[in-house]
Coordinates of C-alpha atoms in Angstrom, one line a residue:
M11 CA -10.1 -16.4 -6.1
T12 CA -10.5 -14.6 -2.8
Q13 CA -10.1 -11.0 -1.8
I14 CA -10.2 -10.3 1.9
Q15 CA -9.3 -6.9 3.3
T16 CA -9.7 -6.0 7.0
V17 CA -9.1 -2.4 8.1
V18 CA -7.6 -2.0 11.6
Q19 CA -8.6 1.4 13.0
P20 CA -5.9 3.4 14.9
S21 CA -6.2 3.3 18.7
I22 CA -3.8 4.9 21.2
L23 CA -4.7 2.2 23.8
S24 CA -4.6 -1.0 21.7
G25 CA -2.7 0.1 18.6
P26 CA -1.9 0.4 15.9
R27 CA -0.7 4.1 16.0
G28 CA -1.7 6.5 13.2
V29 CA -3.7 9.6 12.4
G30 CA -6.9 9.4 14.4
A31 CA -5.5 7.3 17.2
R32 CA -5.8 10.0 19.8
S33 CA -8.8 12.0 18.7
Q34 CA -11.3 12.7 16.0
G35 CA -9.3 15.7 15.0
G36 CA -10.5 18.7 17.0
A37 CA -8.9 21.8 15.4
Y38 CA -7.0 19.3 13.1
S39 CA -10.0 18.6 10.8
Q40 CA -10.7 15.2 9.2
D41 CA -10.0 16.9 5.8
A42 CA -6.5 17.9 7.0
Q43 CA -6.0 14.3 8.4
Q44 CA -6.9 12.9 5.0
D45 CA -4.5 15.2 3.2
N46 CA -1.8 13.9 5.5
I47 CA -2.8 10.2 4.8
D48 CA -3.0 10.8 1.1
T49 CA 0.7 11.7 0.9
D50 CA 2.0 9.5 3.8
S51 CA 0.0 6.3 3.8
F52 CA 1.9 5.0 6.9
S53 CA -0.4 7.4 8.8
A54 CA -3.4 5.6 7.5
P55 CA -5.1 2.7 9.3
I56 CA -3.5 -0.7 8.5
T57 CA -5.4 -2.8 6.0
L58 CA -4.7 -6.5 6.4
L59 CA -4.7 -8.5 3.2
S60 CA -5.6 -12.1 3.7
G61 CA -7.0 -13.1 0.3
T62 CA -5.2 -14.8 -2.5
T63 CA -6.0 -12.2 -5.3
D64 CA -6.4 -8.9 -3.6
V65 CA -7.0 -5.7 -5.7
I66 CA -5.3 -2.6 -4.4
A67 CA -7.2 0.6 -5.0
P68 CA -5.1 2.9 -7.2
N69 CA -7.0 6.1 -6.4
A70 CA -6.7 6.1 -2.6
P71 CA -3.8 5.9 -0.2
G72 CA -3.2 2.5 1.4
N73 CA -1.2 1.0 4.2
Y74 CA -1.3 -2.7 3.5
V75 CA 0.1 -5.6 5.4
I76 CA -0.1 -9.1 3.8
K77 CA -1.3 -11.8 6.1
T78 CA -2.3 -14.4 3.5
G79 CA -1.5 -18.0 4.3
Q80 CA -0.2 -18.6 0.8
A81 CA 1.1 -16.5 -2.1
N82 CA -1.1 -13.4 -2.8
A83 CA -1.3 -12.4 -6.5
M84 CA -2.3 -8.7 -6.1
T85 CA -3.1 -6.3 -8.9
L86 CA -2.8 -2.5 -9.0
A87 CA -4.2 -0.3 -11.8
A88 CA -2.7 3.0 -13.0
P89 CA -3.2 6.2 -11.0
R90 CA -5.0 9.1 -12.8
V91 CA -2.6 11.6 -14.3
G92 CA -2.7 14.9 -12.3
I93 CA -5.6 13.8 -10.1
D94 CA -3.8 11.1 -8.1
D95 CA -0.3 12.6 -8.2
N96 CA 1.4 12.2 -4.8
V97 CA -1.0 9.5 -3.5
S98 CA 1.1 6.9 -1.6
I99 CA 0.7 3.2 -1.1
N100 CA 2.7 0.9 1.2
V101 CA 2.5 -2.9 0.8
W102 CA 4.6 -5.0 3.2
S103 CA 4.5 -8.8 3.9
D104 CA 4.2 -10.4 7.3
T105 CA 4.3 -13.9 5.9
L106 CA 6.8 -16.4 4.4
F107 CA 5.4 -16.4 0.9
A108 CA 6.5 -14.9 -2.4
H109 CA 3.7 -12.5 -3.1
T110 CA 3.4 -10.5 -6.4
I111 CA 1.8 -7.2 -7.5
T112 CA 1.0 -6.9 -11.2
A113 CA 0.7 -3.3 -12.5
T114 CA 1.3 -3.5 -16.3
A115 CA 4.2 -1.3 -17.2
L116 CA 3.5 1.0 -14.2
F117 CA 6.5 0.5 -11.8
A118 CA 9.0 3.3 -12.3
N119 CA 12.1 2.1 -10.4
G120 CA 14.9 3.9 -12.2
T121 CA 14.9 1.6 -15.2
A122 CA 12.4 0.9 -18.0
L123 CA 8.9 0.6 -16.6
K124 CA 8.3 -2.8 -15.0
T125 CA 5.1 -4.8 -14.7
T126 CA 5.6 -7.2 -11.8
A127 CA 6.9 -6.8 -8.2
T128 CA 7.8 -10.1 -6.7
F129 CA 8.3 -10.2 -2.9
A130 CA 11.0 -12.4 -1.3
A131 CA 9.4 -15.2 0.8
F132 CA 10.3 -13.4 4.0
R133 CA 8.5 -11.2 6.5
G134 CA 9.4 -7.5 5.9
A135 CA 9.6 -7.7 2.1
G136 CA 7.6 -4.9 0.6
L137 CA 7.5 -1.5 -1.1
T138 CA 6.4 2.1 -0.9
L139 CA 4.9 3.7 -4.0
R140 CA 4.0 7.2 -5.0
A141 CA 1.7 8.1 -7.8
F142 CA 2.9 10.6 -10.4
N143 CA 2.0 11.2 -14.0
G144 CA 0.1 8.0 -14.4
V145 CA 2.8 5.6 -13.0
W146 CA 3.8 4.2 -9.6
Q147 CA 7.2 5.6 -8.6
V148 CA 9.0 3.1 -6.4
V149 CA 10.1 5.3 -3.4
S150 CA 11.6 2.3 -1.5
S151 CA 11.6 -1.5 -1.6
S152 CA 13.0 -4.3 0.5
G153 CA 13.3 -7.8 -0.8
V154 CA 11.4 -7.0 -4.0
T155 CA 12.4 -7.9 -7.6
F156 CA 10.9 -5.9 -10.5
T157 CA 10.4 -7.5 -13.9

């Protein structure tokens, strides 16, 4: 069992782009930057997942890219009702493996709540989630099957 997460800080010169890439905020305070990141995690620094059993933090926004050299069996707990509402998480694959995220009866995708998100074994498979009322609403997904 391994969990390896590497945060890649935004940089205008070397990439990736995102909040904080150009400055430390100036009049745009770090609190305001964090408010933006909380609701649009694509603005957050990229966190590379290279373990085989990564745990995704349910109470913080995340912009995750899977770089694991084999299938990654991730887990995601429930967001806190009211407190974590509108927190967003993105998880996208940059590998050719069928990764999974297990979140027991927490994926709200327009059907009965689902437990497992299985990624197709292709780069670009992934999903965007938003916390609301104790579940993860599936905002978008590409190449992901929910069961």
